[in-house]
Structure formats: C-alpha cells, structure tokens
Coordinates of C-alpha atoms in Angstrom, one line a residue:
M1 CA 43.7 238.2 159.9
V2 CA 41.8 235.4 161.5
S3 CA 40.1 236.6 164.7
R4 CA 36.6 235.4 165.3
P5 CA 34.4 238.6 165.0
C6 CA 32.5 239.8 168.0
V7 CA 29.4 241.4 166.4
R8 CA 27.8 243.9 168.8
R9 CA 24.3 245.4 168.8
T10 CA 23.3 248.4 170.9
N11 CA 21.1 247.8 173.9
A12 CA 18.3 249.7 172.1
A13 CA 18.5 247.4 169.2
I14 CA 18.2 244.4 171.5
H15 CA 15.2 245.7 173.4
S16 CA 13.5 246.9 170.2
R17 CA 12.6 243.3 169.3
R18 CA 9.0 242.1 169.9
P19 CA 8.8 241.1 173.6
S20 CA 8.1 237.5 174.3
A21 CA 5.4 236.1 176.4
G22 CA 8.1 234.0 178.2
A23 CA 10.1 231.1 176.9
A24 CA 8.8 227.6 177.5
A25 CA 10.7 225.3 179.8
V26 CA 13.0 222.8 178.1
P27 CA 11.7 219.3 178.8
V28 CA 14.5 216.8 179.7
Q29 CA 14.8 213.2 180.8
P30 CA 17.8 211.2 182.1
G31 CA 20.5 210.8 179.4
H32 CA 19.2 213.6 177.2
G33 CA 21.5 214.8 174.5
A34 CA 22.8 218.2 173.6
I35 CA 20.0 220.9 173.5
A36 CA 20.6 224.3 172.0
M37 CA 19.0 226.6 174.6
G38 CA 18.4 229.6 172.4
P39 CA 14.6 228.9 172.0
Y40 CA 14.3 228.3 175.7
T41 CA 16.3 231.3 176.9
E42 CA 15.2 234.8 177.8
S43 CA 17.5 237.8 178.0
F44 CA 17.4 241.1 179.9
Y45 CA 19.9 243.9 179.8
D46 CA 20.5 245.8 183.0
T47 CA 21.9 249.2 181.9
S48 CA 23.0 250.1 185.4
G49 CA 24.8 246.8 185.9
K50 CA 23.8 246.9 189.6
L51 CA 20.6 244.9 189.8
T52 CA 20.7 241.7 191.9
L53 CA 18.7 238.6 191.2
S54 CA 15.9 239.7 193.5
Q55 CA 15.7 243.0 191.8
L56 CA 15.1 241.7 188.3
P57 CA 11.8 242.7 186.6
P58 CA 9.1 240.0 187.0
D59 CA 7.2 241.3 184.0
E60 CA 7.7 238.8 181.1
A61 CA 7.4 241.7 178.6
Q62 CA 10.8 243.0 179.7
W63 CA 12.5 239.7 178.9
T64 CA 13.3 238.8 175.3
T65 CA 13.5 235.2 174.0
L66 CA 16.7 234.5 172.1
G67 CA 15.1 232.0 169.7
T68 CA 17.8 230.6 167.4
R69 CA 20.2 233.5 168.1
M70 CA 23.1 233.7 170.4
A71 CA 23.0 236.2 173.3
I72 CA 24.6 239.5 172.3
F73 CA 24.4 242.3 174.9
G74 CA 26.2 245.0 172.9
R75 CA 28.8 247.3 174.3
G76 CA 28.4 249.2 177.5
G77 CA 28.9 249.1 181.2
G78 CA 25.7 247.2 182.0
A79 CA 25.1 243.5 182.8
G80 CA 23.3 241.0 180.7
W81 CA 21.0 238.4 182.2
L82 CA 19.9 235.1 180.8
R83 CA 17.0 233.0 182.2
M84 CA 16.1 229.5 181.2
R85 CA 13.8 226.9 182.7
V86 CA 14.4 223.2 182.7
Q87 CA 11.6 220.6 183.4
N88 CA 12.4 217.0 184.4
L89 CA 9.6 214.9 182.9
S90 CA 10.8 211.7 184.6
P91 CA 8.6 210.9 187.7
Q92 CA 11.3 208.9 189.4
A93 CA 14.8 209.7 188.1
T94 CA 16.9 212.7 188.8
V95 CA 18.4 214.4 185.7
Y96 CA 22.0 215.4 185.9
S97 CA 22.8 218.2 183.4
V98 CA 25.7 220.5 182.4
L99 CA 25.0 224.0 181.0
D100 CA 27.8 225.2 178.6
L101 CA 27.8 228.9 177.7
G102 CA 29.8 228.3 174.6
T103 CA 32.6 230.7 175.6
G104 CA 35.4 231.0 178.1
V105 CA 36.2 234.6 177.8
Q106 CA 33.4 236.5 179.4
D107 CA 34.7 238.8 182.2
F108 CA 32.3 237.9 185.0
V109 CA 29.7 235.1 185.1
D110 CA 27.4 234.5 188.0
L111 CA 25.0 231.5 187.7
T112 CA 22.2 230.7 190.1
V113 CA 19.9 227.7 190.0
L114 CA 16.4 228.1 191.7
D115 CA 13.9 225.4 192.5
A116 CA 10.2 225.7 191.8
S117 CA 9.6 227.7 195.0
G118 CA 12.3 230.2 194.2
A119 CA 14.9 229.0 196.7
V120 CA 18.5 229.0 195.7
V121 CA 19.7 225.4 195.0
Q122 CA 23.2 226.2 193.6
S123 CA 25.2 229.3 192.7
W124 CA 28.6 230.1 191.3
A125 CA 30.7 233.2 190.6
T126 CA 33.4 232.9 188.0
G127 CA 34.7 234.6 184.9
D128 CA 37.9 235.1 182.9
R129 CA 38.8 238.0 185.2
L130 CA 39.0 235.6 188.1
P131 CA 41.4 232.7 188.6
F132 CA 40.7 229.5 186.6
G133 CA 40.1 227.7 189.9
T134 CA 36.8 229.5 190.4
R135 CA 35.2 227.5 187.6
P136 CA 32.9 224.7 188.8
L137 CA 34.2 222.4 186.0
A138 CA 37.9 222.5 184.9
V139 CA 37.1 222.9 181.2
R140 CA 37.9 225.7 178.8
N141 CA 34.3 227.0 178.5
F142 CA 32.1 228.2 181.3
A143 CA 30.2 225.0 182.2
F144 CA 28.0 224.4 185.2
A145 CA 26.7 221.0 186.5
F146 CA 23.4 220.9 188.3
Q147 CA 20.6 218.4 188.9
I148 CA 16.8 218.5 188.5
P149 CA 14.8 216.3 190.9
P150 CA 12.1 213.9 189.5
N151 CA 9.0 215.6 188.0
S152 CA 10.2 219.1 189.0
Q153 CA 11.4 222.3 187.4
V154 CA 14.4 224.5 188.0
T155 CA 15.1 228.0 186.8
V156 CA 18.6 229.0 185.8
Y157 CA 19.8 232.7 185.9
A158 CA 23.1 233.8 184.4
R159 CA 24.5 237.2 185.0
L160 CA 27.1 238.3 182.5
G161 CA 29.2 241.2 183.8
T162 CA 32.0 243.1 182.1
H163 CA 35.3 244.7 183.1
D164 CA 35.0 247.8 180.8
G165 CA 32.0 247.4 178.6
H166 CA 32.8 244.5 176.3
H167 CA 30.4 241.5 176.2
E168 CA 31.2 238.2 174.5
I169 CA 28.8 236.2 172.4
I170 CA 27.0 233.5 174.5
H171 CA 25.7 230.3 172.9
P172 CA 24.2 228.2 175.7
V173 CA 23.8 224.5 175.2
L174 CA 22.4 222.0 177.8
F175 CA 24.0 218.5 178.0
S176 CA 23.5 215.5 180.1
N177 CA 26.7 214.4 182.0
A178 CA 27.4 211.6 179.5
S179 CA 26.7 213.6 176.4
Y180 CA 28.9 216.4 177.8
A181 CA 31.8 214.1 178.4
S182 CA 31.4 212.7 174.8
H183 CA 31.2 216.3 173.5
M184 CA 34.4 217.4 175.3
Q185 CA 36.2 214.3 174.0
S186 CA 35.3 214.9 170.4
S187 CA 35.9 218.7 170.8
N188 CA 39.3 218.2 172.3
L189 CA 40.2 215.7 169.6
L190 CA 39.3 218.1 166.9
W191 CA 41.2 220.9 168.6
G192 CA 44.2 218.6 169.0
L193 CA 44.1 217.7 165.3
Y194 CA 43.9 221.4 164.4
F195 CA 46.7 222.4 166.7
G196 CA 48.8 219.5 165.5
L197 CA 48.3 220.6 161.9
E198 CA 49.2 224.2 162.8
L199 CA 52.4 223.2 164.6
A200 CA 53.3 220.8 161.7
A201 CA 52.9 223.7 159.3
V202 CA 55.0 225.9 161.5
A203 CA 57.8 223.3 161.7
F204 CA 57.7 222.6 158.0
S205 CA 57.9 226.3 157.2
L206 CA 60.8 226.8 159.6
L207 CA 62.5 223.8 158.0
L208 CA 62.1 225.4 154.5
W209 CA 63.3 228.7 155.8
G210 CA 66.4 227.1 157.4
V211 CA 67.2 225.3 154.2
M212 CA 66.3 228.0 151.6
R213 CA 66.8 231.1 153.7
Q214 CA 63.8 232.8 151.9
R215 CA 62.2 235.4 154.0
A216 CA 58.7 234.5 153.0
F217 CA 59.0 231.1 154.8
G218 CA 60.3 232.8 158.0
T219 CA 57.5 235.4 158.1
Y220 CA 54.9 232.8 157.3
A221 CA 56.1 230.5 160.2
L222 CA 55.9 233.6 162.5
H223 CA 52.4 234.4 161.2
L224 CA 51.2 230.8 161.6
G225 CA 52.7 230.6 165.0
T226 CA 50.9 233.7 166.1
I227 CA 47.6 232.2 164.7
F228 CA 48.2 229.1 166.8
L229 CA 48.9 231.1 170.0
W230 CA 45.8 233.2 169.5
Q231 CA 43.5 230.2 168.8
F232 CA 45.0 228.4 171.8
T233 CA 44.2 231.5 173.9
Y234 CA 40.8 232.3 172.5
A235 CA 39.6 228.7 172.8
G236 CA 40.5 228.8 176.6
F237 CA 43.3 226.3 176.6
A238 CA 46.0 228.9 177.5
F239 CA 44.0 230.1 180.6
Q240 CA 43.4 226.5 181.6
Y241 CA 47.0 225.2 181.2
L242 CA 49.4 228.1 180.9
W243 CA 48.4 230.9 183.2
P244 CA 45.4 229.8 185.3
N245 CA 46.2 232.3 188.1
A246 CA 46.9 235.3 185.8
P247 CA 43.5 236.3 184.4
R248 CA 44.6 239.9 183.7
F249 CA 47.5 238.7 181.6
G250 CA 45.2 236.2 179.8
N251 CA 42.9 239.1 178.7
Q252 CA 45.9 241.2 177.6
A253 CA 47.4 238.2 175.7
L254 CA 44.1 237.5 173.9
V255 CA 43.9 241.0 172.3
G256 CA 47.6 241.5 172.1
L257 CA 47.9 238.4 170.0
I258 CA 45.3 239.8 167.6
A259 CA 47.5 242.8 167.0
L260 CA 50.6 240.6 166.5
L261 CA 48.5 238.4 164.2
Y262 CA 47.7 241.3 161.9
T263 CA 51.3 242.5 162.2
T264 CA 52.8 239.2 161.1
A265 CA 50.2 239.0 158.3
L266 CA 51.5 242.3 156.9
L267 CA 55.1 241.0 157.3
F268 CA 54.2 237.9 155.4
I269 CA 52.4 239.7 152.6
G270 CA 55.3 242.2 152.3
S271 CA 57.9 239.4 152.1
Y272 CA 55.8 237.3 149.7
V273 CA 55.5 240.1 147.2
K274 CA 59.1 241.2 148.0
V275 CA 58.0 244.7 149.0
D276 CA 61.7 245.6 149.6
T277 CA 62.2 245.5 145.8
Q278 CA 59.1 247.6 145.1
T279 CA 58.6 251.3 145.1
V280 CA 59.6 253.5 148.0
L281 CA 55.9 254.4 148.5
M282 CA 54.9 250.8 148.9
R283 CA 57.8 250.1 151.3
R284 CA 56.8 253.1 153.5
L285 CA 53.1 252.2 153.4
V286 CA 53.7 248.6 154.6
K287 CA 56.0 249.9 157.4
W288 CA 53.5 252.5 158.6
L289 CA 50.7 249.9 158.6
I290 CA 52.9 247.6 160.7
V291 CA 53.4 250.4 163.2
A292 CA 49.7 251.1 163.2
T293 CA 48.8 247.5 164.1
L294 CA 51.4 247.5 166.8
L295 CA 49.8 250.6 168.4
V296 CA 46.9 248.2 169.4
L297 CA 49.3 247.0 172.1
V298 CA 49.1 250.4 173.9
P299 CA 45.5 249.9 175.2
V300 CA 46.3 246.3 175.8
A301 CA 49.1 247.2 178.2
L302 CA 46.7 249.6 180.0
D303 CA 44.2 246.7 180.3
R304 CA 41.6 248.7 178.3
Y305 CA 40.0 245.5 176.9
A306 CA 37.0 247.2 175.1
L307 CA 39.2 249.9 173.5
S308 CA 41.7 247.2 172.5
I309 CA 38.9 245.3 170.7
V310 CA 37.9 248.4 168.8
A311 CA 41.5 249.1 167.9
S312 CA 42.2 245.6 166.8
G313 CA 39.1 245.8 164.5
A314 CA 40.6 248.9 162.9
A315 CA 43.9 247.1 162.5
G316 CA 42.0 244.2 160.9
L317 CA 40.4 246.6 158.4
L318 CA 43.8 248.1 157.6
T319 CA 45.2 244.6 157.0
C320 CA 42.3 243.6 154.7
A321 CA 42.7 246.9 152.8
T322 CA 46.4 246.1 152.4
L323 CA 45.6 242.6 151.1
I324 CA 43.1 244.1 148.6
G325 CA 45.7 246.7 147.5
V326 CA 48.4 244.0 147.1
C327 CA 45.9 242.0 145.0
V328 CA 45.2 245.0 142.8
Y329 CA 48.9 245.6 142.4
L330 CA 49.6 242.0 141.4
Y331 CA 46.7 242.2 138.9
R332 CA 48.1 245.3 137.3
R333 CA 51.5 243.7 137.1
R334 CA 49.9 240.6 135.5
E335 CA 51.4 238.3 138.2
A336 CA 48.4 235.9 138.1
R337 CA 50.0 233.1 140.1
D338 CA 50.7 235.2 143.1
L339 CA 47.4 236.9 142.9
L340 CA 45.4 233.7 142.8
F341 CA 47.5 232.3 145.6
L342 CA 46.8 235.2 148.0
L343 CA 43.1 235.1 147.1
A344 CA 43.0 231.3 147.7
V345 CA 44.7 231.6 151.0
Y346 CA 42.7 234.4 152.6
T347 CA 39.3 233.6 151.0
P348 CA 38.5 230.7 153.4
V349 CA 39.2 233.0 156.4
M350 CA 37.1 235.8 155.1
G351 CA 34.4 233.3 154.2
A352 CA 34.5 231.8 157.7
G353 CA 34.1 235.3 159.2
L354 CA 31.0 235.9 157.0
V355 CA 29.5 232.5 158.1
I356 CA 30.0 233.5 161.8
Y357 CA 28.3 236.9 161.2
L358 CA 25.4 235.3 159.5
N359 CA 25.1 232.7 162.3
V360 CA 25.1 235.5 164.9
L361 CA 22.3 237.3 162.9
G362 CA 20.2 234.2 162.8
V363 CA 20.5 233.7 159.0
L364 CA 22.4 230.5 159.4
P365 CA 21.6 227.9 162.1
S366 CA 23.9 227.2 165.0
N367 CA 25.7 223.9 164.7
S368 CA 29.2 222.5 165.1
L369 CA 30.2 223.7 161.6
T370 CA 29.0 227.3 161.9
V371 CA 30.2 227.7 165.4
N372 CA 33.7 226.2 164.9
I373 CA 34.2 227.1 161.2
M374 CA 37.1 229.4 161.9
P375 CA 39.6 226.6 163.0
Y376 CA 38.6 224.7 159.8
A377 CA 39.2 227.7 157.7
L378 CA 42.6 228.3 159.4
S379 CA 43.5 224.7 158.7
V380 CA 42.8 225.1 155.0
Q381 CA 44.7 228.4 155.0
A382 CA 47.7 226.7 156.6
L383 CA 47.7 223.9 154.0
L384 CA 47.3 226.4 151.1
L385 CA 50.0 228.7 152.4
V386 CA 52.5 225.8 152.7
Y387 CA 51.6 224.5 149.3
G388 CA 51.7 228.0 147.7
L389 CA 55.1 228.8 149.2
A390 CA 56.5 225.5 148.1
A391 CA 55.1 226.0 144.6
K392 CA 56.6 229.5 144.4
T393 CA 59.9 228.1 145.5
R394 CA 59.6 225.4 142.9
G395 CA 58.9 228.1 140.3
V396 CA 62.1 230.0 141.4
E397 CA 64.0 226.7 141.0
V398 CA 62.6 226.1 137.5
E399 CA 63.6 229.6 136.5
A400 CA 67.0 229.0 138.0
Q401 CA 67.3 225.8 136.0
R402 CA 66.3 227.5 132.8
A403 CA 68.9 230.2 133.4
Q404 CA 71.5 227.5 134.2
R405 CA 70.7 225.7 130.9
G406 CA 71.2 229.0 129.1
A407 CA 74.5 229.5 130.8
L408 CA 75.6 226.0 130.0
A409 CA 74.8 226.6 126.3
L410 CA 76.8 229.8 126.4
K411 CA 79.7 227.9 128.1
T412 CA 79.6 225.2 125.4
Q413 CA 79.9 227.8 122.6
T414 CA 82.9 229.4 124.2
A415 CA 84.4 226.2 125.8
H416 CA 87.9 226.6 124.4
Y417 CA 88.3 230.1 125.5
L418 CA 86.9 229.4 129.0
E419 CA 89.0 226.3 129.4
E420 CA 92.2 228.3 128.6
Q421 CA 91.2 231.1 131.0
V422 CA 90.5 228.5 133.7
R423 CA 93.8 226.8 133.1
Q424 CA 95.7 230.1 133.2
R425 CA 93.9 231.1 136.4
T426 CA 94.5 227.8 138.0
H427 CA 98.2 228.0 137.3
E428 CA 98.3 231.5 138.7
L429 CA 96.4 230.3 141.8
E430 CA 98.8 227.3 142.3
D431 CA 101.8 229.7 142.1
A432 CA 100.1 232.0 144.6
N433 CA 99.3 229.1 146.9
K434 CA 102.9 228.0 146.8
R435 CA 104.2 231.5 147.6
L436 CA 101.6 231.8 150.3
N437 CA 102.7 228.4 151.7
R438 CA 106.4 229.5 151.7
L439 CA 105.5 232.7 153.4
S440 CA 103.5 230.9 156.1
I441 CA 106.5 228.8 157.1
T442 CA 109.3 231.4 156.6
D443 CA 110.5 234.0 159.0
E444 CA 110.2 237.4 157.2
L445 CA 113.3 238.9 158.8
T446 CA 115.9 236.2 158.6
G447 CA 114.6 234.1 155.7
V448 CA 114.9 230.9 157.7
F449 CA 112.0 228.6 158.7
N450 CA 109.6 230.0 161.4
R451 CA 108.2 228.4 164.5
R452 CA 105.2 226.9 162.7
R453 CA 107.6 224.9 160.4
F454 CA 109.7 224.1 163.5
N455 CA 106.7 222.5 165.2
L456 CA 105.8 220.4 162.2
D457 CA 109.4 219.2 161.5
L458 CA 110.0 218.4 165.2
H459 CA 106.9 216.3 165.4
E460 CA 107.8 214.5 162.2
A461 CA 111.5 213.9 163.3
V462 CA 110.4 212.6 166.7
S463 CA 107.8 210.3 165.1
R464 CA 110.4 209.0 162.6
H465 CA 112.9 208.4 165.4
R466 CA 110.4 206.4 167.4
R467 CA 109.3 204.4 164.4
L468 CA 112.7 203.7 162.7
G469 CA 115.3 204.5 165.4
T470 CA 117.1 207.1 163.1
P471 CA 119.2 209.6 165.0
V472 CA 118.0 213.1 165.5
A473 CA 119.5 216.1 167.4
L474 CA 117.7 219.2 168.6
A475 CA 119.4 222.4 169.8
L476 CA 118.0 225.7 170.9
L477 CA 120.2 228.7 170.3
D478 CA 119.9 232.1 172.1
V479 CA 121.8 235.3 171.3
D480 CA 123.5 236.4 174.5
L481 CA 122.5 239.8 176.0
F482 CA 120.5 240.6 172.9
K483 CA 118.2 243.1 174.7
R484 CA 121.2 245.2 175.8
Y485 CA 122.5 245.2 172.3
N486 CA 119.1 246.5 171.0
D487 CA 119.0 249.1 173.7
R488 CA 122.5 250.4 172.8
Y489 CA 122.7 250.0 169.0
G490 CA 119.0 250.2 168.0
H491 CA 116.6 247.7 166.6
H492 CA 117.9 248.0 163.0
A493 CA 121.3 246.9 164.2
G494 CA 119.6 244.1 166.2
D495 CA 117.8 242.9 163.0
R496 CA 121.2 242.7 161.2
V497 CA 122.6 240.7 164.0
L498 CA 119.7 238.2 163.8
Q499 CA 120.2 238.0 160.0
G500 CA 123.9 237.3 160.5
V501 CA 123.3 234.6 163.1
A502 CA 120.8 232.9 160.8
L503 CA 123.4 233.0 158.0
A504 CA 126.2 231.7 160.2
V505 CA 124.1 228.8 161.4
G506 CA 122.8 228.0 158.0
S507 CA 126.4 227.9 156.6
H508 CA 127.1 224.9 158.8
L509 CA 124.2 222.8 157.7
M510 CA 125.2 220.6 154.7
R511 CA 122.3 218.2 154.4
A512 CA 118.8 218.8 153.1
T513 CA 117.3 217.3 156.2
D514 CA 119.0 219.7 158.6
H515 CA 117.3 223.1 159.2
V516 CA 117.5 226.2 161.3
Y517 CA 114.4 227.9 162.6
R518 CA 113.7 231.3 164.2
I519 CA 111.2 230.4 166.9
G520 CA 110.9 233.7 168.6
G521 CA 112.9 237.0 169.2
E522 CA 116.6 236.1 169.4
E523 CA 115.9 232.4 169.8
F524 CA 116.7 229.9 167.1
G525 CA 116.2 226.1 166.8
L526 CA 118.2 223.5 164.9
I527 CA 117.1 220.0 163.9
V528 CA 119.9 217.7 162.4
H529 CA 119.9 214.1 161.5
A530 CA 123.5 213.3 160.8
H531 CA 125.0 212.5 164.2
A532 CA 124.5 209.2 165.8
E533 CA 126.2 210.0 169.1
P534 CA 125.3 212.9 171.4
E535 CA 129.0 213.9 171.7
Q536 CA 129.2 214.4 168.0
A537 CA 126.1 216.5 167.9
R538 CA 127.3 218.6 170.8
A539 CA 130.6 219.2 169.1
F540 CA 128.8 220.2 165.9
F541 CA 126.6 222.7 167.8
E542 CA 129.7 224.2 169.5
R543 CA 131.3 224.8 166.1
I544 CA 128.2 226.8 165.2
T545 CA 128.4 229.0 168.3
R546 CA 132.2 229.6 167.7
G547 CA 131.3 230.5 164.1
I548 CA 128.8 233.1 165.4
E549 CA 131.5 234.5 167.7
A550 CA 134.0 234.5 164.9
Q551 CA 131.8 237.1 163.0
A552 CA 133.2 239.6 165.6
V553 CA 130.1 241.8 165.7
E554 CA 130.9 244.5 168.3
H555 CA 128.9 244.3 171.5
E556 CA 130.3 246.6 174.2
D557 CA 127.8 245.3 176.9
S558 CA 129.0 241.7 176.4
P559 CA 132.0 240.4 178.6
L560 CA 133.7 239.2 175.3
G561 CA 132.9 242.5 173.5
V562 CA 131.3 240.7 170.6
I563 CA 128.0 239.0 169.8
T564 CA 127.9 235.4 171.1
A565 CA 125.3 232.7 171.4
S566 CA 124.5 230.0 173.8
M567 CA 123.2 226.5 173.0

C-alpha cells in the first residue's frame, strides 16, 4: 500500500494552460549548486510521437513553461519534449554541469545539447527499456553531464518516449559536478539508512515469528520485505546492480512488486485481525481480494506496463477499502487498541501519498522532503508495525499471565485433590513404564530376553571383563534344520519347539547373572559368568544341547529323528 502515485493529466489539460513567452535561460557559473529547472523548462507534447528535433515547432506559444511543477505528459502513445537553456555567465571558465531528471524509470530518454548556433554538441539515447550500460552516468536516475563554454549558452532538449503510453513524472535538477557528487553521496546514505532499517525490521519480525510462531509476524515480514524490494526497484538500484541487462524484466518486476505489495498487505491485515476466526463472509471477502490483487500479474506477464499501472491502482483502491472496512469492523467490536494501531501504521503512508499529489499539482514546493517523503513514511510505518506487533504480543502475554494466575488460584483451592490425582497417575505411569520396559527387552513368543537386551548385556559383560578380569562365556545356539521342521509340521508347531528350547536352556541357568536370549528366528544366545576355564564352559553348553535333544521332540527330517541344537 505504499507505491508512489503517478498522477496523470490528459494532453488537453496540459496544453490548456496559458502559453508562455518562452522560459528564460538559467544563469550559471562554475561551482553552482543544485538548481530546480522547473521555472527554466518548457514542455511540448508530440501526440504522434514521431517528431524529430528538427521538426519541433519553433513557435514559443506551443511550448509551456513548467514553472514550479514537474513534467507530467499524461497517458498516451505520444512523446513529451522538454527544452531548457543554460547560460554561462563566466567570461573565462567553462561550467561543468549534470542534469538529473529525477527518475530512472522512463521508458525512452533522448537528450541533445545544442550550442548557440544550433549545432549538436552532445547527444544520448537511453531509457529503462534499454540496458543500463546505455546511461551516460552509472547512477540510478537519468543523469547527463555536459559543459558550457565561457560566456555562452546551450540549449538542452529531452525527448521522453514510452513503450505503451505510460509517462513517468520528471523533476529536472541541474547540478555542478561537485554538487552532484555531494548530492549522490547524501542521497545514497539516506537510502542506505532506509534500506538498513527495513531489513532490520524484516529480520526482527522473522525472529519474533520464529520464536512465537504467530502468523501476524510472518505476514508482516513478508509485507515489509516486499516493500523493500519495490523501493529498491523503483529507486533504480535493482536495475543498476541486479539486472542491468534485463530491462524488460525490470519493468515487469516494478509493477509486479506493487501487486505483491498489496497482496501481502491484505495477508497482514487478515492475520492481524485473525480473519480465520471471523465470519465466513469476511474470510471469503479477504480471499477474493487477494485473488483480485494477484490478477495484476497477468498484464505484467504480458509486458503491458500501462495497463498494469491502471490495474495496480485499482488493486490499491481495493486494499484501501479493505483497510477502511477492517477499521469500521474493529470500531464496531470496540477493539480500540487494534483500530488505533492500524490507523497509526497506515496514516503516514496515506499522508505521504497526499503530499506527493500536492507537490505534483504545485500546491507544495519541490524539495528533498516532498520528493522523498515516501521512504520516510515507510520507515515510520516499519517502526510502528514492529512496535504494534510487539505490543499486541505483550498484551497476549499479559492475558495469558492473568489466566495463569487464575488457574493457580484454582489449583491452590483444590490442592489436596489434585495432588492425590497426580500421585495416583504418577504411580500408574511408573507401572506402565515398567511394563513397557519389560516388553521392550522381552521376546514375546518365548518369554526370554530379546536381542536388544542381549546387546546391552553383552556390552556390559565385556566391559566388566576388561575392567575386572571376571570370567564370562558367550554361546550362540541354533536349532538344527528348523526350516524343514516348520515346512513339515507348520509354524505353530515351530513356535512350540522354540518355547521348549527356551525353557530347556533356562532350566540349566542357576545364577541371576546368567541369561538366555532369543536373538533372531531359531537362534539363541547365552551369557554366563560362572566358569573360569573354557573347557568348563564348553561342557556346560554341551549339557544344554543334550537337554534339548532329551526332550525328544519328533523331527522326521532330522538324521536323529528329534529336535537338536548346535552351539
């Protein structure tokens, strides 16, 4: 909701002004300062857009002096012409000057310097529809450096062409070389401070969104980031540094970012008033408004710049209407804090737009404040938005603390009952945890420990053996030809065999530190700590295998005819 308005007048309105008798030449001397060229500039509108410099009307009555106004050539397929004369009053020194047109987004700019005899001294052809390298000075605005010999006069003609009928506002200012360098330094410093503030606000909002996960912070960061990108593009920095060889994309980005700016504004307003919790009608209205603003991207994609400007203006009106509607809604709900916040946030931007319009109409003078007021207003908006969102979050925290104190009082009143309930639930939870722990280390089929417990006990046994030298024996037991048994007798019979093997092995373990584990399929593991010599451990394990064989479980596919196991 923060685009600098491009006020247009029809060609008829421009030429209906009282014709001038010709603007006087601006007198300059070496080292002159910044001179607003409005009172010294004449304008002429070529409706056909085909006239050349030699074909321009010589009659002064057909030229109009700008006065204190900026040049506004309306909307149409013609070309605007500016003429200004510069007189060097010094009898000996050459004056070196720079003419800045005050914009960097005019489609086509042809500038020609003529001497007193009418001969061409210098000429340039540039514009934001041409690569950035065509500009005579590598700066964000259209700026042209030329010189005026001692005690002589030059005439400067500027032809302003358009791609599809959209002319930008021109605010010509004449500088000396030194004053222009100083102007650019101070201007870039101010823009740098503004962009730094915007990026800091974006980063702060993203930080708050990441911590608090409140949607308003995220949509605001998106909205503020879009404002930053649009300002960076409109001011000419994006064309200079990001896509100097892509002028068409630069024009599409300029208007496309306006559409995204309005879209993110609607998203922010919707999230701030929590439109998802409001009526169905309000939710649908905001969604359709967002779709309408995104439709501006259609003419943008087709490179219809003039149509895109008109569409973005309509989107801006819809966004402003939405803001007014939301304010009325908040007023009726008596939500004074949110109402005052939204009014405080967007009033500076709307006020800045009014100042720019009044400046264009000549009501207010052209100076650094009236020309560059929008970045100042956007900076104030960024600070107010961050403060307002933080204040609203603080209000939510205060309400949460109040509710917490109420809950604490209720808890105090029923402390004994709650403590008993907590104690009972804690005991049940402990029992459940114990059962869960047992289940996590127990084989469901055989009831012995599983592979998870085997890995833990084996690691502990080996560590203790290394540390203390205590004896430990490990054996892996496998039921012989178990797959054939399953195939012949079925899986249920196989399960009973595994249960019997686990029972037979367990019956030989007499110490609490000795365990049997089912570690997979028909494979079992044993860890015992009682035998100091390997021969004793081996004999012990052989007794276990004989015990399994002694169960005499029939196995016709086995050479021995019964279930056996191998260690």
